[in-house]
mmCIF file of C-alpha atoms (C1' of nucleotides) in Angstrom:
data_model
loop_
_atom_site.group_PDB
_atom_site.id
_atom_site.type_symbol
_atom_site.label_atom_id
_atom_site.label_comp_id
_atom_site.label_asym_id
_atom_site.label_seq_id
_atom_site.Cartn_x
_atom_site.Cartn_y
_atom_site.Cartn_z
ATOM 1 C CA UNK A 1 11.528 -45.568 19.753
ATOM 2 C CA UNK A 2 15.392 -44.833 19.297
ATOM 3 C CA UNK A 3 15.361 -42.416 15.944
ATOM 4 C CA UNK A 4 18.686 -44.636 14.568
ATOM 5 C CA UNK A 5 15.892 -47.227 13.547
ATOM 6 C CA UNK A 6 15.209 -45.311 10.937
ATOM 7 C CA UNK A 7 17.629 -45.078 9.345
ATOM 8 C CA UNK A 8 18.111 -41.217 8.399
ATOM 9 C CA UNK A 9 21.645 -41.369 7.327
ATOM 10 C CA UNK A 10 20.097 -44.625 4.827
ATOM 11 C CA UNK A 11 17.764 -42.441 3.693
ATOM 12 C CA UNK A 12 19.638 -39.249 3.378
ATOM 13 C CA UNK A 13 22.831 -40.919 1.336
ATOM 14 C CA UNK A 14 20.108 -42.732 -0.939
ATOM 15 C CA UNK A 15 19.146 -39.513 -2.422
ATOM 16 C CA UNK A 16 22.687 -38.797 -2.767
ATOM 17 C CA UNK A 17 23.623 -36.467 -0.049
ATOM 18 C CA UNK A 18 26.005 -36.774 2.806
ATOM 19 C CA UNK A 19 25.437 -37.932 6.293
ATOM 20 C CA UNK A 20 27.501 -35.803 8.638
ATOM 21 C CA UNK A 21 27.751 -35.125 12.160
ATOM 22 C CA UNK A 22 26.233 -32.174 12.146
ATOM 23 C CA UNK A 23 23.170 -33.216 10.161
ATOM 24 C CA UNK A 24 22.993 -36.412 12.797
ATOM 25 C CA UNK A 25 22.982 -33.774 15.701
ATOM 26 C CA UNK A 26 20.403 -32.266 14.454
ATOM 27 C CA UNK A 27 18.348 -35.175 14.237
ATOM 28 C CA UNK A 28 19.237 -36.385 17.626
ATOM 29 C CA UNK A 29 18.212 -32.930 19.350
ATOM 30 C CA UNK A 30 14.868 -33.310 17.472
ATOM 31 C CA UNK A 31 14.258 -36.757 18.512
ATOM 32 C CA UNK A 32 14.955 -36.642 22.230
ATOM 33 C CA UNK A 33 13.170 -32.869 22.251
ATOM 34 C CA UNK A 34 10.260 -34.421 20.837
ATOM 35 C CA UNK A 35 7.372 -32.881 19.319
ATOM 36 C CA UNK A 36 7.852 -28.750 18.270
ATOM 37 C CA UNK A 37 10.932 -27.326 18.553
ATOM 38 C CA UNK A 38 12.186 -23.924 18.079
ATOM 39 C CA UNK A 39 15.240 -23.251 15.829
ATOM 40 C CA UNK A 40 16.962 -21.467 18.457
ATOM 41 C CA UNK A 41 16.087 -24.383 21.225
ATOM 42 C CA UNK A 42 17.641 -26.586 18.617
ATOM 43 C CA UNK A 43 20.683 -24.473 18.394
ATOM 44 C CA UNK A 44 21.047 -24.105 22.269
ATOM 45 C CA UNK A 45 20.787 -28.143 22.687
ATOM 46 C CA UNK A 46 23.020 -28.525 19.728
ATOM 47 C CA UNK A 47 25.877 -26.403 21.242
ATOM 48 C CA UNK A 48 25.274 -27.943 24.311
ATOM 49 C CA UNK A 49 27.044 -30.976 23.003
ATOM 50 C CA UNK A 50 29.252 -29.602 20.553
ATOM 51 C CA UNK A 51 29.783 -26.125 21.261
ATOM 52 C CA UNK A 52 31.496 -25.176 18.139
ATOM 53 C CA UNK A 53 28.718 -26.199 15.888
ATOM 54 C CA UNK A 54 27.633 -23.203 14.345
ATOM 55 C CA UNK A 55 24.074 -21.507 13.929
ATOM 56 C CA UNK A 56 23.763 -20.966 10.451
ATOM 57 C CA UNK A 57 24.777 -24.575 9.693
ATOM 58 C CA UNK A 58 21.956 -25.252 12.177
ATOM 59 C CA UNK A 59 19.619 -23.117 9.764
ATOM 60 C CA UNK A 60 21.031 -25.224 6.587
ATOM 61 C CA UNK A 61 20.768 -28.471 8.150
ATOM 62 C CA UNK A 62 17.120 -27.418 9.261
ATOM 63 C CA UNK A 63 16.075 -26.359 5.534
ATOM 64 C CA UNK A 64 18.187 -29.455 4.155
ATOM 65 C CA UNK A 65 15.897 -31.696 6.355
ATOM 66 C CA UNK A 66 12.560 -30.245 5.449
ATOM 67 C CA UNK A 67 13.287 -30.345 2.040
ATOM 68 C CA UNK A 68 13.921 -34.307 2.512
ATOM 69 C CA UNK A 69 10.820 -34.161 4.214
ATOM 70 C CA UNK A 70 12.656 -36.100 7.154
ATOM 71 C CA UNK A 71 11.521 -32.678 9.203
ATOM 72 C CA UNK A 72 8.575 -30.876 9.167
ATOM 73 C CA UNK A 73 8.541 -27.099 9.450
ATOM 74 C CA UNK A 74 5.504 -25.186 10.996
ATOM 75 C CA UNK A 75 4.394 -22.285 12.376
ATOM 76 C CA UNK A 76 2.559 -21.644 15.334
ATOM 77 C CA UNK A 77 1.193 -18.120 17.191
ATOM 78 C CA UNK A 78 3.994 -16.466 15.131
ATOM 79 C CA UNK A 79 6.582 -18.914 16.006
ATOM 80 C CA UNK A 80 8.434 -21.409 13.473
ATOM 81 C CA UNK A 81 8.818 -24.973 15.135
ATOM 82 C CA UNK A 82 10.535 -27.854 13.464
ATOM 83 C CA UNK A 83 9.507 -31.469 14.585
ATOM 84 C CA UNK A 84 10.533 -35.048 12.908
ATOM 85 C CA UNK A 85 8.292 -35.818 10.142
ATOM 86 C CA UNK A 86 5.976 -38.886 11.627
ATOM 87 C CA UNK A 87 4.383 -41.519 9.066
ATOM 88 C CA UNK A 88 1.121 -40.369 10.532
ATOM 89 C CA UNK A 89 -0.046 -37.768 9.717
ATOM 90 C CA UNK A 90 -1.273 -35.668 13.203
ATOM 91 C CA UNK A 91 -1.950 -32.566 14.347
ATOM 92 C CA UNK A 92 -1.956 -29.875 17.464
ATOM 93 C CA UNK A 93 -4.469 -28.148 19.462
ATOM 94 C CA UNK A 94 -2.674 -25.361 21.091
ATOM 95 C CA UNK A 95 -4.517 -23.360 23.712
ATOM 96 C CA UNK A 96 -3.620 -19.579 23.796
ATOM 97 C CA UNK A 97 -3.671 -19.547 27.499
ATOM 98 C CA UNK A 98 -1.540 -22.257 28.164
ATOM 99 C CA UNK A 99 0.115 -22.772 25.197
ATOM 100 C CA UNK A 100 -0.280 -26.411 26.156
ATOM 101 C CA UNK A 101 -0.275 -28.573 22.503
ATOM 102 C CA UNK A 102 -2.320 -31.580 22.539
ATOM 103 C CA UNK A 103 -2.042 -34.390 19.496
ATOM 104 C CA UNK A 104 -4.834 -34.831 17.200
ATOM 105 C CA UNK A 105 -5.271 -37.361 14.878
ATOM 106 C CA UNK A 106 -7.279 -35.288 12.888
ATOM 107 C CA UNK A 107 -9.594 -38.372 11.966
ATOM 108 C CA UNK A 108 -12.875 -35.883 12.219
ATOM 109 C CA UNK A 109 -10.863 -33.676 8.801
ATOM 110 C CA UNK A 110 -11.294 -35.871 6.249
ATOM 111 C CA UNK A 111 -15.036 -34.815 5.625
ATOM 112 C CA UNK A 112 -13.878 -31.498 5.902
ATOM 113 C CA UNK A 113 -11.317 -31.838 2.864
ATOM 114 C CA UNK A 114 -14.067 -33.919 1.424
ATOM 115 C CA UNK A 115 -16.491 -30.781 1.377
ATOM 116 C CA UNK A 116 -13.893 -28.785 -0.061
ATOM 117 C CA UNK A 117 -12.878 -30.519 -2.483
ATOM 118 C CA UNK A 118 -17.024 -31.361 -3.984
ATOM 119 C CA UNK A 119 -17.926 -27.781 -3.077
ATOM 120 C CA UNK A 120 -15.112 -25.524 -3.657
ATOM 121 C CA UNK A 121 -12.943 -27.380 -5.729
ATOM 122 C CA UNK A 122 -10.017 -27.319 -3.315
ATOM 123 C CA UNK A 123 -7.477 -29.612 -2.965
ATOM 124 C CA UNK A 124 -6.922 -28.954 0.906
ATOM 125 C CA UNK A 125 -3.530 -29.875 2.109
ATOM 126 C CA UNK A 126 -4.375 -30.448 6.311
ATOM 127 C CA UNK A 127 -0.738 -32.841 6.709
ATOM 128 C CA UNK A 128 0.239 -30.954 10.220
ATOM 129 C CA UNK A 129 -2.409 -28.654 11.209
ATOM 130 C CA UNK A 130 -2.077 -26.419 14.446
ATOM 131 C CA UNK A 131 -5.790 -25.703 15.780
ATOM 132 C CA UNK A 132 -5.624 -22.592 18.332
ATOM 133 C CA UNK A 133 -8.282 -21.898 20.686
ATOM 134 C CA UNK A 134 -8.444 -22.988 24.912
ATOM 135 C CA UNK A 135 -8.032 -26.359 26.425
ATOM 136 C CA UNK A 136 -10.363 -27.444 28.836
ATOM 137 C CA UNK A 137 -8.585 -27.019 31.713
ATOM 138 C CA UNK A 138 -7.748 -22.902 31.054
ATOM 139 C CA UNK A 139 -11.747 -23.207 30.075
ATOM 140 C CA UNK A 140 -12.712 -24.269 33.661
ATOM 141 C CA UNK A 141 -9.808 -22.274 35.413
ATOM 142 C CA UNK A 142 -10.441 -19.043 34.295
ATOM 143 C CA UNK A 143 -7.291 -17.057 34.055
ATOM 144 C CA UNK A 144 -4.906 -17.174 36.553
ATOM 145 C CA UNK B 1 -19.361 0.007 0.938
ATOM 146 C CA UNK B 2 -17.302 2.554 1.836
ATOM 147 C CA UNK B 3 -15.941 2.363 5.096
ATOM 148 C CA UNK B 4 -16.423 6.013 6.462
ATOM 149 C CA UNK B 5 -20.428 4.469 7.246
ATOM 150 C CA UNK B 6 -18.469 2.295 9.559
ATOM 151 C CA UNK B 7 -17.884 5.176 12.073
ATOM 152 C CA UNK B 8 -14.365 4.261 13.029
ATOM 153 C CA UNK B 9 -13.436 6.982 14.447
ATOM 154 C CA UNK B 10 -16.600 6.922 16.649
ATOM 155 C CA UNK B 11 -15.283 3.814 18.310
ATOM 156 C CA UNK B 12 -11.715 4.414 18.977
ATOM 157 C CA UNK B 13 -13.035 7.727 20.494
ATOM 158 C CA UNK B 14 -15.735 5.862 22.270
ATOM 159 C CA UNK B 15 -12.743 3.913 23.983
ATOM 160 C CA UNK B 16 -11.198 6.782 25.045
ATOM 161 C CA UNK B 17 -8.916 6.594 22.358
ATOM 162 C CA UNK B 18 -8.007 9.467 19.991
ATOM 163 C CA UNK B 19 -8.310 9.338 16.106
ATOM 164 C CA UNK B 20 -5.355 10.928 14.399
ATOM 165 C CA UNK B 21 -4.998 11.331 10.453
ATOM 166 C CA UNK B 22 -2.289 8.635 10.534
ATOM 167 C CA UNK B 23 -5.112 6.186 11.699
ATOM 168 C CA UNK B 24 -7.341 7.184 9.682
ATOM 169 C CA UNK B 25 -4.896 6.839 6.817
ATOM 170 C CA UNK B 26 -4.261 3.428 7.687
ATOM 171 C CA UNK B 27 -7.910 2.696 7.646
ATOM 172 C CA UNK B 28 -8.236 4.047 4.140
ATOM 173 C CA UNK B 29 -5.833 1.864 2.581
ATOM 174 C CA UNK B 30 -7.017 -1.231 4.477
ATOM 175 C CA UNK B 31 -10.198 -0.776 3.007
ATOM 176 C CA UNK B 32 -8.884 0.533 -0.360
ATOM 177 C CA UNK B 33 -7.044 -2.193 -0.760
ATOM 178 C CA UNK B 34 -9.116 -5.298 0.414
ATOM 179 C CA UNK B 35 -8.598 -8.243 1.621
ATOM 180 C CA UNK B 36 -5.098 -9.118 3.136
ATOM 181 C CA UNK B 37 -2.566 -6.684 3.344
ATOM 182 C CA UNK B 38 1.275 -7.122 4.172
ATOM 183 C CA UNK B 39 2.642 -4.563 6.915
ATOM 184 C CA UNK B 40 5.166 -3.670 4.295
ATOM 185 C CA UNK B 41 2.072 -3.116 1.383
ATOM 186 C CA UNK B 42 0.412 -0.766 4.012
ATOM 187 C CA UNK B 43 3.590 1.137 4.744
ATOM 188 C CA UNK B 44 4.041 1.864 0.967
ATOM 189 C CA UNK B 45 0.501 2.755 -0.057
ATOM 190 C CA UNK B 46 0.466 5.011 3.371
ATOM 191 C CA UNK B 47 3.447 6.979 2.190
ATOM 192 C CA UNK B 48 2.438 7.349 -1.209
ATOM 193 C CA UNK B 49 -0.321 9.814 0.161
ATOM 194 C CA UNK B 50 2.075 11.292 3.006
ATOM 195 C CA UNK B 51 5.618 10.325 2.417
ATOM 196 C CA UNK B 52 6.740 11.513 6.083
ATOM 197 C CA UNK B 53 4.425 8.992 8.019
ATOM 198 C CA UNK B 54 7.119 6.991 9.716
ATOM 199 C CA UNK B 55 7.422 2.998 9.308
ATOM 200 C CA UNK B 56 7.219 2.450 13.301
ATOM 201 C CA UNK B 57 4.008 4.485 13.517
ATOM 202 C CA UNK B 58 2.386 2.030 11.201
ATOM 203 C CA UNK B 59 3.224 -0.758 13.081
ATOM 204 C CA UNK B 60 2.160 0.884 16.170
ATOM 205 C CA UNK B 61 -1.148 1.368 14.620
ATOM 206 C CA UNK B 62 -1.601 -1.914 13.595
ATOM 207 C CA UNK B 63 -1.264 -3.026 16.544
ATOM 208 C CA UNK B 64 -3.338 -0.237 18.124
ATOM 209 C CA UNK B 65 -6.536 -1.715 15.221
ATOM 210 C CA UNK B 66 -5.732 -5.192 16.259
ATOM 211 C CA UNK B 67 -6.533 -4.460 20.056
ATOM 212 C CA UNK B 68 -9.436 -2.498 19.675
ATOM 213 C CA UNK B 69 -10.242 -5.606 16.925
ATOM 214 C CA UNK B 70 -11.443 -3.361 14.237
ATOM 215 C CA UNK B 71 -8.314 -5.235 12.367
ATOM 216 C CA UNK B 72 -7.542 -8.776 11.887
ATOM 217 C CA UNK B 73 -3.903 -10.165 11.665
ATOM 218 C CA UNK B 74 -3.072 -13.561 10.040
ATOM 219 C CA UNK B 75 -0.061 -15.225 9.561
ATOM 220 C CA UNK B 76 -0.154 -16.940 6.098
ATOM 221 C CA UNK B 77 2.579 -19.056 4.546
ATOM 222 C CA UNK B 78 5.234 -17.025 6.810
ATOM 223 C CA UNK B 79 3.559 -13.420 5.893
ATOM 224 C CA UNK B 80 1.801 -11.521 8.498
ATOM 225 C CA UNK B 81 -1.059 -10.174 6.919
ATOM 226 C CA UNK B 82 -3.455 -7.129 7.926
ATOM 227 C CA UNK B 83 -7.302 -6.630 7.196
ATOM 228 C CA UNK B 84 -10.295 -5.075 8.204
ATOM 229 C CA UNK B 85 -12.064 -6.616 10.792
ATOM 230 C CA UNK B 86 -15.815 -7.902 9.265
ATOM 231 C CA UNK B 87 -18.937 -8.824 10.979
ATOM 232 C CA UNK B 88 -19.304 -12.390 9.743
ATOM 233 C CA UNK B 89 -16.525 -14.566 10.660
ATOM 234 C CA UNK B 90 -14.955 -15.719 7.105
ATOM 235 C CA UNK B 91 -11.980 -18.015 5.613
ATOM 236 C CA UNK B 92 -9.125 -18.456 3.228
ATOM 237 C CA UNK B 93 -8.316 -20.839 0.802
ATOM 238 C CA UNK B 94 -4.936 -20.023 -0.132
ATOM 239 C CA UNK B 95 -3.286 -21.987 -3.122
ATOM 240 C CA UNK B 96 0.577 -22.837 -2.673
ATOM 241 C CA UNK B 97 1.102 -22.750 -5.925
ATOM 242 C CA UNK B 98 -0.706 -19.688 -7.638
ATOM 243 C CA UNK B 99 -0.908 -18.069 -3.972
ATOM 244 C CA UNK B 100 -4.726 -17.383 -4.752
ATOM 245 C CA UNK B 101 -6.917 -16.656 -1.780
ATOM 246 C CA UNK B 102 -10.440 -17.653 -1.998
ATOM 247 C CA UNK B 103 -12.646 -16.848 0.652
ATOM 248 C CA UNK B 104 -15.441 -19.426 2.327
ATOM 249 C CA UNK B 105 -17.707 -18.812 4.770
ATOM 250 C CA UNK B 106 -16.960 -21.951 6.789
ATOM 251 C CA UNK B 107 -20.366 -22.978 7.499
ATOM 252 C CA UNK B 108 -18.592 -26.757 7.193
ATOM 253 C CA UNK B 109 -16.060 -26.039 10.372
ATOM 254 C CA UNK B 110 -19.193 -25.993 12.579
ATOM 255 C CA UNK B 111 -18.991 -29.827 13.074
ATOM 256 C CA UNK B 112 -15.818 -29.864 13.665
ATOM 257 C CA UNK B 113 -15.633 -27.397 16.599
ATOM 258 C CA UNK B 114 -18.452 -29.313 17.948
ATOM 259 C CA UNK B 115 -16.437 -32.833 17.805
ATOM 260 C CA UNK B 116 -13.216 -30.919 19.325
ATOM 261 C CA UNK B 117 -15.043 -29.482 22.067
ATOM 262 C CA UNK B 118 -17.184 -32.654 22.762
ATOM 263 C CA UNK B 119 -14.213 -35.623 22.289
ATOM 264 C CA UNK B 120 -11.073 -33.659 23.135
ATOM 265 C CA UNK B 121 -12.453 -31.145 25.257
ATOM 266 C CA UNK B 122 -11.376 -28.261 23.574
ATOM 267 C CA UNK B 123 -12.816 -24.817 22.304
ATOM 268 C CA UNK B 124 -11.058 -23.991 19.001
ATOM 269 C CA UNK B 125 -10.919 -20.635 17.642
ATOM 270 C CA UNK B 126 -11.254 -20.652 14.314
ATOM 271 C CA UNK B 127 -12.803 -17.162 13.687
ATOM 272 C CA UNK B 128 -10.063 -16.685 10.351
ATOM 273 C CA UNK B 129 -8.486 -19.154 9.484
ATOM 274 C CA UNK B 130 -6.073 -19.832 6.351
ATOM 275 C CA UNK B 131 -6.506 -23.169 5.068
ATOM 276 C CA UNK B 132 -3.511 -23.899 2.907
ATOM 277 C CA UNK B 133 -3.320 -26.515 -0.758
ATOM 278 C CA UNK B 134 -4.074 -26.292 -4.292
ATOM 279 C CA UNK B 135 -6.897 -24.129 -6.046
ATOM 280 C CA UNK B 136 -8.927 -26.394 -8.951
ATOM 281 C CA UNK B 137 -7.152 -24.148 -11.382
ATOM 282 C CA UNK B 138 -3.298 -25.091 -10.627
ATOM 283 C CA UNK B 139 -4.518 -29.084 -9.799
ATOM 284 C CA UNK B 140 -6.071 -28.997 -13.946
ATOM 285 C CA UNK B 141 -2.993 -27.219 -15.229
ATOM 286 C CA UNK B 142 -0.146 -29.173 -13.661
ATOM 287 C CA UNK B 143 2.828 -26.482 -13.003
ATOM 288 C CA UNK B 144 3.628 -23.777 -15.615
ATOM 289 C "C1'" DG C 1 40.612 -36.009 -5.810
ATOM 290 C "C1'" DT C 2 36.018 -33.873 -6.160
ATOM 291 C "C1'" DT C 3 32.456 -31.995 -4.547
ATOM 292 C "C1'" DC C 4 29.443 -31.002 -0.979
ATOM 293 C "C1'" DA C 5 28.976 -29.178 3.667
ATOM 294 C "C1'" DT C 6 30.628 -26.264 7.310
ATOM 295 C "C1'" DG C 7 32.521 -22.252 10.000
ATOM 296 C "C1'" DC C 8 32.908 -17.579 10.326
ATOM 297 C "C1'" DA C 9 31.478 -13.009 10.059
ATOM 298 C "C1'" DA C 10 28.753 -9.880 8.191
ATOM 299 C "C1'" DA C 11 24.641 -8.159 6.345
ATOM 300 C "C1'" DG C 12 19.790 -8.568 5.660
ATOM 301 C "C1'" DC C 13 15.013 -8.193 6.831
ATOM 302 C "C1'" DG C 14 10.892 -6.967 9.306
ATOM 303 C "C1'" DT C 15 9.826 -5.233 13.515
ATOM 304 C "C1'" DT C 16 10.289 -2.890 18.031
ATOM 305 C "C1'" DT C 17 11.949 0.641 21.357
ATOM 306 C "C1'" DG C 18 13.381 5.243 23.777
ATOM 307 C "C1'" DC C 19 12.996 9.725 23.799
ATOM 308 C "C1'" DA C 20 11.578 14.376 22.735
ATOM 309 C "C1'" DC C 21 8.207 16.932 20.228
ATOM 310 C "C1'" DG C 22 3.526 17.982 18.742
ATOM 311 C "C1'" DC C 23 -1.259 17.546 18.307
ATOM 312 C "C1'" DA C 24 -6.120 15.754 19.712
ATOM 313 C "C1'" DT C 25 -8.871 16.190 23.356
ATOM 314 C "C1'" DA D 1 -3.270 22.299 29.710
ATOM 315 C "C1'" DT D 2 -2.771 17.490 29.679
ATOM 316 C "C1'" DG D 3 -0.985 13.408 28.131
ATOM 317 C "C1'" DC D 4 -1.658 10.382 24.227
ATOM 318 C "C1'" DG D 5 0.309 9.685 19.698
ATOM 319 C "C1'" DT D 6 4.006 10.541 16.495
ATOM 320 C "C1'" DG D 7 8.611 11.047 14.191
ATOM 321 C "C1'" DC D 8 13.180 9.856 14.249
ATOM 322 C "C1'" DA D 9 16.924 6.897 14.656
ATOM 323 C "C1'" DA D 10 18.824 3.313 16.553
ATOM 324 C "C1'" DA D 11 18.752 -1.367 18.055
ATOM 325 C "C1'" DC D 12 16.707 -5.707 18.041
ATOM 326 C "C1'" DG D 13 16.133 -10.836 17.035
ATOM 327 C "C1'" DC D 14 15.968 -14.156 13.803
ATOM 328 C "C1'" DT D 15 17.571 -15.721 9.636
ATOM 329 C "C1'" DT D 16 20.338 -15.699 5.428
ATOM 330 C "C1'" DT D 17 24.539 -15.042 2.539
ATOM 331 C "C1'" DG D 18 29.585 -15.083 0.596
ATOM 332 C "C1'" DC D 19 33.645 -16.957 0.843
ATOM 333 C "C1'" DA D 20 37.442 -19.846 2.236
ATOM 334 C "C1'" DT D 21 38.415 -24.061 4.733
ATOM 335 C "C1'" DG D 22 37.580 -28.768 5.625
ATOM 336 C "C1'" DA D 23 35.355 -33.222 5.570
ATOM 337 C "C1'" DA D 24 32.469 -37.073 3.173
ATOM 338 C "C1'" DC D 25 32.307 -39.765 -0.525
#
DNA sequence: GTTCATGCAAAGCGTTTGCACGCAT
DNA sequence: ATGCGTGCAAACGCTTTGCATGAAC
């Protein structure tokens, strides 16, 4: 699914902001990168097409889009990844060893944030979790 | 419980390791402190009690604790956090909006290891983990 | 025409590194 | 006496900031 479908630059001039090319570069990079991205991989991509683009506009365009909750901004094993915000809600198992991230849909949480809500009176917030530990195939393998 | 009982310096030593007064200072406020502990918290608090103990040798023994795992490091809400290392594995609730840790023992995550490991074939490690949202307090008193 | 967004360069922050000295073993 | 651990200072990487220019509305 092409990214232009929905309509970001709609969205983004609706709240009464501007759509630029540098903010639609942005997006594109994240959509055909798919799934996390580092702010620097973004950068690199960016640049790749329009080499004058500058980093710290990267950074603001990054922060502008999170804030519009069009991106979502997490951080995994110490690194911050960016990724375009999904209806869905889903999440990542990332295995130490491989660093491999699988999807999640996180279906098996709910009870969780259930229990924590009746027993500890906490509003969990779960949206886009990152679950570390060792996929099955680094399990079998040993390492290498 | 004081910490001294827990014979720290025993077991560096026992690793072939030496203990040094900087370690052992770094110990003291980790335990003195409690709980989680910024890098930058444990630099000040060290050089309260011996101004000349140098920024990069903290961080060096940080590390040094985190190897031998008689110290935990989490990453929380973009901070890097230090503490001692307990026996029983243990959890935060942290609040995004009063920044209130709670701890819980999460008995609860047991099933849901179990259903990761049995339906997506994967061993999560979720010996301290940091569950992020909004304490009971802050959800009752809207945002002051 | 107004205002918001960008480019540039510089500084900021937390952290890491190289090297020589000093102390625990 | 040996070599691990430290102090110092400098550099590092990532990110943020201030200001003037330029583009979107």
């Amino acid at each position: 699914m092409s990214h232009v479908e929905r309509d970001f630059a709609g969205r983004i001039r609706q709240k009464g902001y501007r759509m630029t090319p540098q903010r639609q570069l942005v997006l594109d990079v994240l959509c055909a990168h798919g799934g996390h991205t580092l702010a620097n991989d973004v950068i690199t991509a960016v640049q790749a097409q329009s080499p004058y683009l500058n980093r710290a506009t990267v950074y603001r365009v990054l922060e502008f889009l999170c804030a519009l909750q069009l991106v979502t901004r997490t951080e995994i094993g110490g690194q911050v990844v960016y990724e375009l915000a999904e209806e869905e809600t889903h999440h990542h198992l990332v295995c130490r060893l491989c660093g491999y991230a699988a999807e999640w849909d996180g279906r098996a949480l709910t009870k969780l944030v259930d229990h924590l809500l009746a027993e500890q009176d906490f509003q969990a917030e779960l949206n886009h979790l990152a679950i570390s530990g060792v996929c099955g195939q680094c399990r079998l393998g040993g390492d290498p």
